[in-house]
Short mmCIF file of C-alpha atoms and ligand atoms in Angstrom, two decimals:
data_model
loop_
_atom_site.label_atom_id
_atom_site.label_comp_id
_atom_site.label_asym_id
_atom_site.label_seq_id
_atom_site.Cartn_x
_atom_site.Cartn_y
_atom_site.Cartn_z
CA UNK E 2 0.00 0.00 0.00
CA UNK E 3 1.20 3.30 -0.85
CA UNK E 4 2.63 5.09 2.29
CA UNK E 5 1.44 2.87 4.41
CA UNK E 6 -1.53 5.17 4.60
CA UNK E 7 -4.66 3.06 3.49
CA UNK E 8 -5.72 2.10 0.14
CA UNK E 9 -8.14 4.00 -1.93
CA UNK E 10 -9.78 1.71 -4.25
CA UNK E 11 -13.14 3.39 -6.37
CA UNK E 12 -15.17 1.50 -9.28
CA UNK E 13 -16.59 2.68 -12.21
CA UNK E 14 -18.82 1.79 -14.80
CA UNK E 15 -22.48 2.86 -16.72
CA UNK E 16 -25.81 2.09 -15.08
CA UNK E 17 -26.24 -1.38 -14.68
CA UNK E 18 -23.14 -2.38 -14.67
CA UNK E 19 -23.08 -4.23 -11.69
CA UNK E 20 -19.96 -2.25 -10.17
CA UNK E 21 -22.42 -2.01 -6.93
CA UNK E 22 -22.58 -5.83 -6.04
CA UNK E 23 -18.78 -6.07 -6.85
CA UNK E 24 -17.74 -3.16 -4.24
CA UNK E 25 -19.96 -4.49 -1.71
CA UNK E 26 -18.26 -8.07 -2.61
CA UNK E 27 -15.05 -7.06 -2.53
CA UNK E 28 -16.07 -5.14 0.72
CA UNK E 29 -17.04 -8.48 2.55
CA UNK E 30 -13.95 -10.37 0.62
CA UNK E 31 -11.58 -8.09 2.15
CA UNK E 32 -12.98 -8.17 5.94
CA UNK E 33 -13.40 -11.99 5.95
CA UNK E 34 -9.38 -11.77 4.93
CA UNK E 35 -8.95 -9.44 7.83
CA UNK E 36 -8.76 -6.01 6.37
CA UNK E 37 -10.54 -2.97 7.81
CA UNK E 38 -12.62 -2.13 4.75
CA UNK E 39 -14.97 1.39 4.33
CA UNK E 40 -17.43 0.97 1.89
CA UNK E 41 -18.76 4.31 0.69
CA UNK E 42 -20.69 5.77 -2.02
CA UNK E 43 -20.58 8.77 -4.26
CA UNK E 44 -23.09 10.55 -4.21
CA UNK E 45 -22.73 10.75 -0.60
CA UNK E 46 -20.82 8.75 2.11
CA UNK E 47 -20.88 11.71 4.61
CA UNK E 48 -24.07 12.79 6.20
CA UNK E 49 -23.57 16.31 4.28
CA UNK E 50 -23.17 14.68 0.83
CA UNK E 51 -25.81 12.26 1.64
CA UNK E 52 -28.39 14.96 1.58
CA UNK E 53 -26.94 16.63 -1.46
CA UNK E 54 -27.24 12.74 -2.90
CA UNK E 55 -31.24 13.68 -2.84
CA UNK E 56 -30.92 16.99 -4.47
CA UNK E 57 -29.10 15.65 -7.33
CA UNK E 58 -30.99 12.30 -7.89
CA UNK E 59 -34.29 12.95 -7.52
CA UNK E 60 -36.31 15.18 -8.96
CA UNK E 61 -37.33 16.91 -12.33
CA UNK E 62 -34.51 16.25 -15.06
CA UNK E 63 -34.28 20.09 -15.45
CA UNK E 64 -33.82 20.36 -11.63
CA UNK E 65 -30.65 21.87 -11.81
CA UNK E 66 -28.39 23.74 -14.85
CA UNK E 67 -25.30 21.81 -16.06
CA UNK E 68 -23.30 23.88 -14.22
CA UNK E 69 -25.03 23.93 -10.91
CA UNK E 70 -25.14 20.00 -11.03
CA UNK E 71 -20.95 19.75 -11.09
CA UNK E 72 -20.87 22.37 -8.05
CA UNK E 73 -23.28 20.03 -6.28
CA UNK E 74 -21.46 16.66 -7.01
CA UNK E 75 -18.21 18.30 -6.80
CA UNK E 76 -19.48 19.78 -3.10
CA UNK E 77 -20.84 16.69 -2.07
CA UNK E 78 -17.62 15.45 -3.55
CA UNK E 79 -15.52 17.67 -0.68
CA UNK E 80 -17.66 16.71 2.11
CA UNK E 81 -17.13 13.18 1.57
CA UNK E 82 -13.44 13.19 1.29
CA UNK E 83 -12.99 15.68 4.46
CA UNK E 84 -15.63 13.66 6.56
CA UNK E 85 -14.77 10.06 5.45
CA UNK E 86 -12.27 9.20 3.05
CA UNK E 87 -9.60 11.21 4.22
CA UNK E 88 -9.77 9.98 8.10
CA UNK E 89 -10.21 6.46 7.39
CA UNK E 90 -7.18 5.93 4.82
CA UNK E 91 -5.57 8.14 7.41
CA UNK E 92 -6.40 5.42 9.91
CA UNK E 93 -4.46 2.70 7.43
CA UNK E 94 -7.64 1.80 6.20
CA UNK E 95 -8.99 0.68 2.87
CA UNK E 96 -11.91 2.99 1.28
CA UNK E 97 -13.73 1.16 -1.32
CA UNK E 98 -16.05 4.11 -2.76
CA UNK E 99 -18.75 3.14 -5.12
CA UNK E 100 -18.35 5.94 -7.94
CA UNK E 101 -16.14 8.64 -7.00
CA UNK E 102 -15.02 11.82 -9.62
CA UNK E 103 -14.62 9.72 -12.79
CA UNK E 104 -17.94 9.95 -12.62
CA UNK E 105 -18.54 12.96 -12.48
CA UNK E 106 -15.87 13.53 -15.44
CA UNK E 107 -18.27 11.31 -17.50
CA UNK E 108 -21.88 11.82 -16.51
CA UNK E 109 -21.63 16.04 -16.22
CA UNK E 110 -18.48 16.26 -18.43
CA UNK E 111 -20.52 14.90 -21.54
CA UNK E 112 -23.56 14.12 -20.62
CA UNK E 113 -25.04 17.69 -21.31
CA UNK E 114 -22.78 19.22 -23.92
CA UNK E 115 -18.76 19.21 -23.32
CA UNK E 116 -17.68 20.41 -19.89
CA UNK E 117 -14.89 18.21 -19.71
CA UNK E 118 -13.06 21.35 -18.98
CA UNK E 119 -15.17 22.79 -15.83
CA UNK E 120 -15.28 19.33 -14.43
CA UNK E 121 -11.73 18.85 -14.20
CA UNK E 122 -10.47 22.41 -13.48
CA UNK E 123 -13.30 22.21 -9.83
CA UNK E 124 -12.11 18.84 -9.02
CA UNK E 125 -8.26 20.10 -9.23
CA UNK E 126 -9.29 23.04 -7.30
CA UNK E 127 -11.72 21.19 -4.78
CA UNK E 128 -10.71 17.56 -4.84
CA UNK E 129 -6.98 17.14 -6.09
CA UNK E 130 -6.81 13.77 -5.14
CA UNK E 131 -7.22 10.15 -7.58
CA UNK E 132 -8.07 7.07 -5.91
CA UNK E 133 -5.19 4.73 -5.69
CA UNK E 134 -6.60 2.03 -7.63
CA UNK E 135 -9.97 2.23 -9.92
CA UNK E 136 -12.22 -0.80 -10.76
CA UNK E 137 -14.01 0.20 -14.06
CA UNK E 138 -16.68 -3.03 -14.67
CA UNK E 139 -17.35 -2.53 -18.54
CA UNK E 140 -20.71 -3.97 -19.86
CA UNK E 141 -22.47 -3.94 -22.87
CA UNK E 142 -24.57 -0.62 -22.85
CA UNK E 143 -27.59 -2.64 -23.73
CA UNK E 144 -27.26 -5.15 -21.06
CA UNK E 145 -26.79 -2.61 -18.77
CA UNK E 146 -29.85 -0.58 -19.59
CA UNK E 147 -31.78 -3.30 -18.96
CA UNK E 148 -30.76 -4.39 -16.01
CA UNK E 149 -30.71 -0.67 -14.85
CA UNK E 150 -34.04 -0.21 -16.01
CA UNK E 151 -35.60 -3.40 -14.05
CA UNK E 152 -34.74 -1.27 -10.66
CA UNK E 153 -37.57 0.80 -8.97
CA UNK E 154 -36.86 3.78 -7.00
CA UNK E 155 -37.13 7.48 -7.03
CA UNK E 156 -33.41 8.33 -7.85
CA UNK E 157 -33.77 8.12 -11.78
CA UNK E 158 -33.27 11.35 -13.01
CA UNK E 159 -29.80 9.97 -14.41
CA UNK E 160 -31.15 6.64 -15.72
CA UNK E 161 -33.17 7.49 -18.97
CA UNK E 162 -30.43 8.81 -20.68
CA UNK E 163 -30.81 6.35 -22.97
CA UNK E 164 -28.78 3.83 -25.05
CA UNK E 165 -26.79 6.39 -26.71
CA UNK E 166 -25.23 8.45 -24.29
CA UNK E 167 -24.61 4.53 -21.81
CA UNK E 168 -22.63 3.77 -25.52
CA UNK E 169 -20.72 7.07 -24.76
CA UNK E 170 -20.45 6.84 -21.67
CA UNK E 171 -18.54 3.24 -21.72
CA UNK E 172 -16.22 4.67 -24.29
CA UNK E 173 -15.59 7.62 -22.28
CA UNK E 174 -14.86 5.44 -19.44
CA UNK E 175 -12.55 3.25 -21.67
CA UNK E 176 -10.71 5.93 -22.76
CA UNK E 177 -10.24 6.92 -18.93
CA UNK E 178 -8.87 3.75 -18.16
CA UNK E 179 -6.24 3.96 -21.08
CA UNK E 180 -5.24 7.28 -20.59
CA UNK E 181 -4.32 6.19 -16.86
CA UNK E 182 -3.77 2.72 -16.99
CA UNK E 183 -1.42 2.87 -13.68
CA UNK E 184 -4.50 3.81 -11.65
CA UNK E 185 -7.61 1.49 -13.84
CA UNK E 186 -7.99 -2.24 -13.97
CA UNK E 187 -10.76 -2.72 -16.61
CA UNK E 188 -12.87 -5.77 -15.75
CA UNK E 189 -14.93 -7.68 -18.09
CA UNK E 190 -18.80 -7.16 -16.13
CA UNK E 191 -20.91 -9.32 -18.53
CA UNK E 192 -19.82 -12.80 -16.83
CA UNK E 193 -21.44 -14.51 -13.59
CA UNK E 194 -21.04 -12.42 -10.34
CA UNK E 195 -18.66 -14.79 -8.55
CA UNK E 196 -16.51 -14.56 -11.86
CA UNK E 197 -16.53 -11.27 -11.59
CA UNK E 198 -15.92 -10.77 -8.30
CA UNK E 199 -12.75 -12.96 -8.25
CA UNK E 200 -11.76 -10.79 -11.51
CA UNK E 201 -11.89 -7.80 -8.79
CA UNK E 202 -9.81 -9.77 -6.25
CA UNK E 203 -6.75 -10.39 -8.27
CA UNK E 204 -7.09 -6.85 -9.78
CA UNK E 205 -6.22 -5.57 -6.21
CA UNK E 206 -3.37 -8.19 -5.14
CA UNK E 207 -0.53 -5.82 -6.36
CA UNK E 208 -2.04 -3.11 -3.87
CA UNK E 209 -2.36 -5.02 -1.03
CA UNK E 210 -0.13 -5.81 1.83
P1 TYD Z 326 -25.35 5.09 -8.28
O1 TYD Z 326 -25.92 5.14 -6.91
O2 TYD Z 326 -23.99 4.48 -8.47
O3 TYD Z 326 -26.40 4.37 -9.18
P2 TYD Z 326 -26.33 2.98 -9.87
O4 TYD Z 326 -26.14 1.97 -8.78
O5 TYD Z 326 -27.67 2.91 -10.52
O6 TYD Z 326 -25.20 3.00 -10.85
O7 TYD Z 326 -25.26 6.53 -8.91
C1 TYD Z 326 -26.41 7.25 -9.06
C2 TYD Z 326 -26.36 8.08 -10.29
O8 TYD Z 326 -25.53 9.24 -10.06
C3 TYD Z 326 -25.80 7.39 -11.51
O9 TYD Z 326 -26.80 7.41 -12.53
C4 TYD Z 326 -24.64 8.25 -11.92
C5 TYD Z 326 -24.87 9.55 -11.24
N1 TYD Z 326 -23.63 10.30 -10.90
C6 TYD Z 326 -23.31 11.42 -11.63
O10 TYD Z 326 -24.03 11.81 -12.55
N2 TYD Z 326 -22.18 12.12 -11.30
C7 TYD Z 326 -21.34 11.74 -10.31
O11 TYD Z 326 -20.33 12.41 -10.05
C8 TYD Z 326 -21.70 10.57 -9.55
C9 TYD Z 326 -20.82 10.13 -8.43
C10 TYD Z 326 -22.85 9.88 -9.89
#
């Protein structure tokens, strides 16, 4: 682990890709090994950022401008790392955090014209910080609508984007990977969970202790 400081692991991938069940897998892997594991969520993860989770996922689709929407994520963003990423790997822990700003770089950064260029100049001024090690589960972007789409619930105003902008969206996130392929392991999602999830565990065996 780098600095002996904790680990900072985040995953990544479009709606329905499953990278939910594999953090919370590799969550329970990791404890049953011994590790002391935080498993955290973006939106959110601090009581702060957990509220602003609401404001940003729920609502009208027109809730917010383009604009407005980074400064929320990108606060709730702050809150979180202040609050509870930062302590625990402080603590020697490892922070598994289910989405964290490569999210952000793809959902906001082209999801609503190009502002690549806003998202990353906040998050250099705000946030500064990379995880150690990013999980990005790729799926098919029709697969994963589907599976997105079977869910209930009230936070959706991200989830009819629509097959288009997922195909976008898992090239962006490709392209992420290879332009920082120190940080990204890029794990085939389409296979059966356990498959998956021991895809995850070997990803992380360089990182660990
Ligand atoms: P998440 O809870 O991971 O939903 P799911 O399990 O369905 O993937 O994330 C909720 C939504 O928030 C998701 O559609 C992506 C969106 N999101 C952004 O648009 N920007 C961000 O910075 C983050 C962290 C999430």
């Amino acid at each position: 682990m780098p600095d002996g400081a904790g680990l900072f692991v985040s995953f990544e991938g479009i709606d329905g890709s499953g990278k939910s069940t594999q953090a919370h897998l590799l969550a329970d892997t990791l404890r049953a090994e011994g590790h002391d594991v935080v498993l955290t969520r973006e939106p959110g993860g601090s009581p702060g950022a957990e509220e602003i989770r609401a404001l940003v996922l729920q609502g009208d689709p027109d809730r917010w401008s383009a604009e407005t929407e980074i400064l929320l994520f990108t606060a709730a963003r702050r809150d979180h790392m202040e609050r509870t990423i930062l302590p625990a790997l402080a603590a020697g822990k490892i922070v598994i955090c289910d989405r964290f700003a490569d999210s952000t770089r793809m959902y906001q950064g082209i999801s609503r014209g190009d502002l690549r260029t806003l998202v990353d100049d906040l998050h250099a001024l705000m946030i500064g910080r990379e995880p150690d090690l990013t999980i990005l589960i790729d799926m098919d972007p029709e697969a994963g609508l589907s599976r997105a789409k079977g869910r209930d619930g009230i936070e959706e105003r991200f989830e009819d984007f629509g097959l288009e902008l997922q195909v976008k969206m898992r090239a962006g996130f490709l392209d992420l990977a290879a332009a920082a392929p120190d940080r990204f392991r890029v794990i085939d999602g389409s296979g059966a969970r356990d498959v998956v999830a021991d895809a995850v565990r070997a990803a992380i065996a360089t990182h660990l202790p």
